[in-house]
Amino acid sequence: MPKIVQGDHNGQGKKFGIVVSKFYESISGNLLDGALGMLAEHGVADDAITIAWTPGTFEIPLVAKKMAESDGYDAVITLGCVIRGETAHFDYVAGEAAKGIGQVSMESGCPVLFGVLTTETREQAIARSGPNSGNKGADVAMAALEMANLMGQL
Ligand code: INI
């Protein structure tokens, strides 16, 4: 019989780092609210969460790296927003963030979750960060809980 391993979403005793970009602060703030609500719902204590604000999404990987390499967290959640229709920088900022966040996770061995919205318009970003279903911060927090528990079993 194969051994099947998968993580559940129990957050008791788990520690999380959250790196969130101030650029489009109201959207990022809603992603953060979604993530914090989901972690609390699954038993993560308030004082088991450290939140670091960066100026923009481009700066997220470096801060995530410091957290991921500290051994202080079971997973690190990254949150930000890049809107294609509003900047010629889109490909640079979104591309570097995605590449950097993936690299940090692989190099540190700590799960680093990608919760950066990359949308065509501000309306799409708002729709994906609202208080109801579809908040990407909440979705990514669920993935972080699952990865934290999965990694503990391997
Ligand atoms: N940062 C974002 O988080 N989202 C963006 O859409 C964005 N735009 O439009 O350029 C953005 N730029 C700032 C960037 O992340 C850095 O903070 C800045 O370039 C300094 O390194």
Tab-separated table of C-alpha atoms and ligand atoms in Angstrom:
chain	number	residue	atom	x	y	z
A	1	MET	CA	0.000	0.000	0.000
A	2	PRO	CA	1.376	3.442	-0.828
A	3	LYS	CA	1.724	5.871	2.014
A	4	ILE	CA	-0.337	8.948	1.202
A	5	VAL	CA	0.695	12.191	2.856
A	6	GLN	CA	-1.269	15.405	2.841
A	7	GLY	CA	-1.536	18.389	5.124
A	8	ASP	CA	-4.647	19.382	7.028
A	9	HIS	CA	-5.535	22.946	7.965
A	10	ASN	CA	-5.011	22.820	11.717
A	11	GLY	CA	-3.101	25.951	12.706
A	12	GLN	CA	-2.656	25.254	16.396
A	13	GLY	CA	0.973	25.660	17.438
A	14	LYS	CA	2.010	26.855	13.981
A	15	LYS	CA	3.871	30.113	13.267
A	16	PHE	CA	3.432	32.254	10.180
A	17	GLY	CA	5.263	35.182	8.650
A	18	ILE	CA	3.320	37.511	6.381
A	19	VAL	CA	5.063	39.884	3.954
A	20	VAL	CA	2.667	42.457	2.520
A	21	SER	CA	3.295	45.303	0.092
A	22	LYS	CA	2.086	48.865	0.821
A	23	PHE	CA	1.637	49.610	-2.897
A	24	TYR	CA	-2.150	49.656	-3.463
A	25	GLU	CA	-2.420	49.597	0.318
A	26	SER	CA	-6.201	49.297	0.527
A	27	ILE	CA	-6.148	46.202	-1.719
A	28	SER	CA	-3.180	44.680	0.133
A	29	GLY	CA	-4.881	45.507	3.434
A	30	ASN	CA	-7.950	43.542	2.342
A	31	LEU	CA	-5.744	40.599	1.351
A	32	LEU	CA	-4.122	40.808	4.788
A	33	ASP	CA	-7.528	40.859	6.517
A	34	GLY	CA	-8.530	37.778	4.512
A	35	ALA	CA	-5.338	35.933	5.471
A	36	LEU	CA	-5.534	36.877	9.162
A	37	GLY	CA	-9.201	35.876	9.363
A	38	MET	CA	-8.476	32.471	7.833
A	39	LEU	CA	-5.482	31.812	10.111
A	40	ALA	CA	-7.509	32.763	13.208
A	41	GLU	CA	-10.388	30.526	12.080
A	42	HIS	CA	-7.975	27.599	11.987
A	43	GLY	CA	-6.529	28.091	15.449
A	44	VAL	CA	-3.413	30.188	14.780
A	45	ALA	CA	-2.656	32.413	17.795
A	46	ASP	CA	-2.298	36.173	17.204
A	47	ASP	CA	1.192	36.202	18.678
A	48	ALA	CA	2.274	33.385	16.343
A	49	ILE	CA	2.018	35.773	13.372
A	50	THR	CA	4.594	38.389	12.322
A	51	ILE	CA	3.573	40.918	9.661
A	52	ALA	CA	6.234	42.822	7.659
A	53	TRP	CA	5.182	45.661	5.313
A	54	THR	CA	7.341	46.367	2.239
A	55	PRO	CA	7.201	49.508	0.058
A	56	GLY	CA	6.233	47.520	-3.057
A	57	THR	CA	5.824	44.001	-4.374
A	58	PHE	CA	9.329	44.069	-5.848
A	59	GLU	CA	10.775	44.115	-2.302
A	60	ILE	CA	8.753	41.122	-1.070
A	61	PRO	CA	11.258	38.344	-1.941
A	62	LEU	CA	14.107	39.791	0.122
A	63	VAL	CA	11.987	40.145	3.245
A	64	ALA	CA	10.416	36.725	2.673
A	65	LYS	CA	13.945	35.281	2.393
A	66	LYS	CA	14.962	36.714	5.759
A	67	MET	CA	11.851	35.281	7.384
A	68	ALA	CA	12.057	31.912	5.618
A	69	GLU	CA	15.718	31.428	6.558
A	70	SER	CA	15.179	32.381	10.205
A	71	ASP	CA	13.631	29.013	11.141
A	72	GLY	CA	11.042	31.021	13.037
A	73	TYR	CA	8.060	30.151	10.814
A	74	ASP	CA	6.250	27.082	9.507
A	75	ALA	CA	5.313	29.055	6.374
A	76	VAL	CA	5.593	32.563	4.967
A	77	ILE	CA	2.678	34.210	3.154
A	78	THR	CA	3.343	36.957	0.607
A	79	LEU	CA	0.657	39.474	-0.359
A	80	GLY	CA	0.700	42.268	-2.912
A	81	CYS	CA	-0.927	43.654	-6.030
A	82	VAL	CA	0.384	44.539	-9.487
A	83	ILE	CA	-2.030	45.916	-12.094
A	84	ARG	CA	-1.012	45.651	-15.743
A	85	GLY	CA	-3.273	48.423	-16.992
A	86	GLU	CA	-1.718	50.967	-14.635
A	87	THR	CA	2.009	50.511	-15.161
A	88	ALA	CA	4.657	49.852	-17.749
A	89	HIS	CA	6.571	48.166	-14.887
A	90	PHE	CA	4.087	45.283	-14.696
A	91	ASP	CA	6.254	42.563	-16.210
A	92	TYR	CA	9.327	43.589	-14.228
A	93	VAL	CA	7.598	43.870	-10.859
A	94	ALA	CA	5.291	40.857	-11.219
A	95	GLY	CA	7.946	38.711	-12.894
A	96	GLU	CA	10.669	39.440	-10.358
A	97	ALA	CA	8.286	38.909	-7.456
A	98	ALA	CA	7.070	35.550	-8.766
A	99	LYS	CA	10.576	34.350	-9.575
A	100	GLY	CA	12.029	35.607	-6.284
A	101	ILE	CA	9.277	34.161	-4.116
A	102	GLY	CA	9.630	30.761	-5.778
A	103	GLN	CA	13.399	30.851	-5.374
A	104	VAL	CA	13.176	31.741	-1.688
A	105	SER	CA	10.888	28.804	-1.043
A	106	MET	CA	13.146	26.331	-2.860
A	107	GLU	CA	16.373	27.609	-1.339
A	108	SER	CA	15.153	27.947	2.247
A	109	GLY	CA	13.038	24.784	2.405
A	110	CYS	CA	10.298	26.822	4.089
A	111	PRO	CA	6.956	27.047	2.230
A	112	VAL	CA	6.589	30.569	0.830
A	113	LEU	CA	3.113	31.145	-0.586
A	114	PHE	CA	2.390	33.392	-3.559
A	115	GLY	CA	-0.475	35.754	-2.755
A	116	VAL	CA	0.352	38.541	-5.171
A	117	LEU	CA	-2.565	39.624	-7.349
A	118	THR	CA	-1.496	40.181	-10.968
A	119	THR	CA	-4.476	41.643	-12.776
A	120	GLU	CA	-5.348	43.606	-15.897
A	121	THR	CA	-7.485	46.163	-14.050
A	122	ARG	CA	-8.109	47.637	-10.607
A	123	GLU	CA	-11.669	46.223	-10.698
A	124	GLN	CA	-10.283	42.687	-11.026
A	125	ALA	CA	-7.927	43.318	-8.103
A	126	ILE	CA	-10.792	44.602	-5.956
A	127	ALA	CA	-12.935	41.578	-6.868
A	128	ARG	CA	-10.131	39.229	-5.725
A	129	SER	CA	-9.562	40.966	-2.393
A	130	GLY	CA	-13.109	41.501	-1.161
A	131	PRO	CA	-14.563	40.482	2.178
A	132	ASN	CA	-16.585	37.600	0.734
A	133	SER	CA	-15.484	34.499	-1.166
A	134	GLY	CA	-12.613	34.894	-3.599
A	135	ASN	CA	-10.263	36.808	-1.288
A	136	LYS	CA	-6.838	35.639	-2.450
A	137	GLY	CA	-5.304	36.395	0.949
A	138	ALA	CA	-7.704	33.910	2.559
A	139	ASP	CA	-7.045	31.303	-0.154
A	140	VAL	CA	-3.308	31.615	0.255
A	141	ALA	CA	-3.597	31.343	4.045
A	142	MET	CA	-5.415	28.013	3.537
A	143	ALA	CA	-2.576	26.844	1.298
A	144	ALA	CA	-0.049	28.000	3.920
A	145	LEU	CA	-1.810	25.989	6.648
A	146	GLU	CA	-1.849	22.936	4.403
A	147	MET	CA	1.824	23.266	3.431
A	148	ALA	CA	2.920	23.855	7.038
A	149	ASN	CA	1.232	20.588	8.051
A	150	LEU	CA	2.386	18.672	4.972
A	151	MET	CA	6.041	19.640	5.461
A	152	GLY	CA	5.834	18.479	9.071
A	153	GLN	CA	4.964	14.968	7.895
A	154	LEU	CA	7.753	14.436	5.362
B	1	INI	N1	4.672	47.843	-6.775
B	1	INI	C1	3.554	47.083	-6.603
B	1	INI	O1	3.426	46.430	-5.571
B	1	INI	N2	2.583	47.074	-7.534
B	1	INI	C2	2.693	47.784	-8.694
B	1	INI	O2	1.747	47.721	-9.522
B	1	INI	C3	3.839	48.580	-8.909
B	1	INI	N3	3.984	49.394	-10.075
B	1	INI	O3	2.964	49.797	-10.631
B	1	INI	O4	5.067	49.716	-10.513
B	1	INI	C4	4.846	48.592	-7.902
B	1	INI	N4	5.957	49.328	-8.059
B	1	INI	C5	6.883	49.550	-6.992
B	1	INI	C6	7.900	48.441	-6.865
B	1	INI	O5	7.308	47.303	-6.296
B	1	INI	C7	9.079	48.863	-5.987
B	1	INI	O6	8.610	49.175	-4.698
B	1	INI	C8	9.854	50.073	-6.542
B	1	INI	O7	10.203	49.857	-7.890
B	1	INI	C9	11.137	50.314	-5.722
B	1	INI	O8	12.024	49.191	-5.824
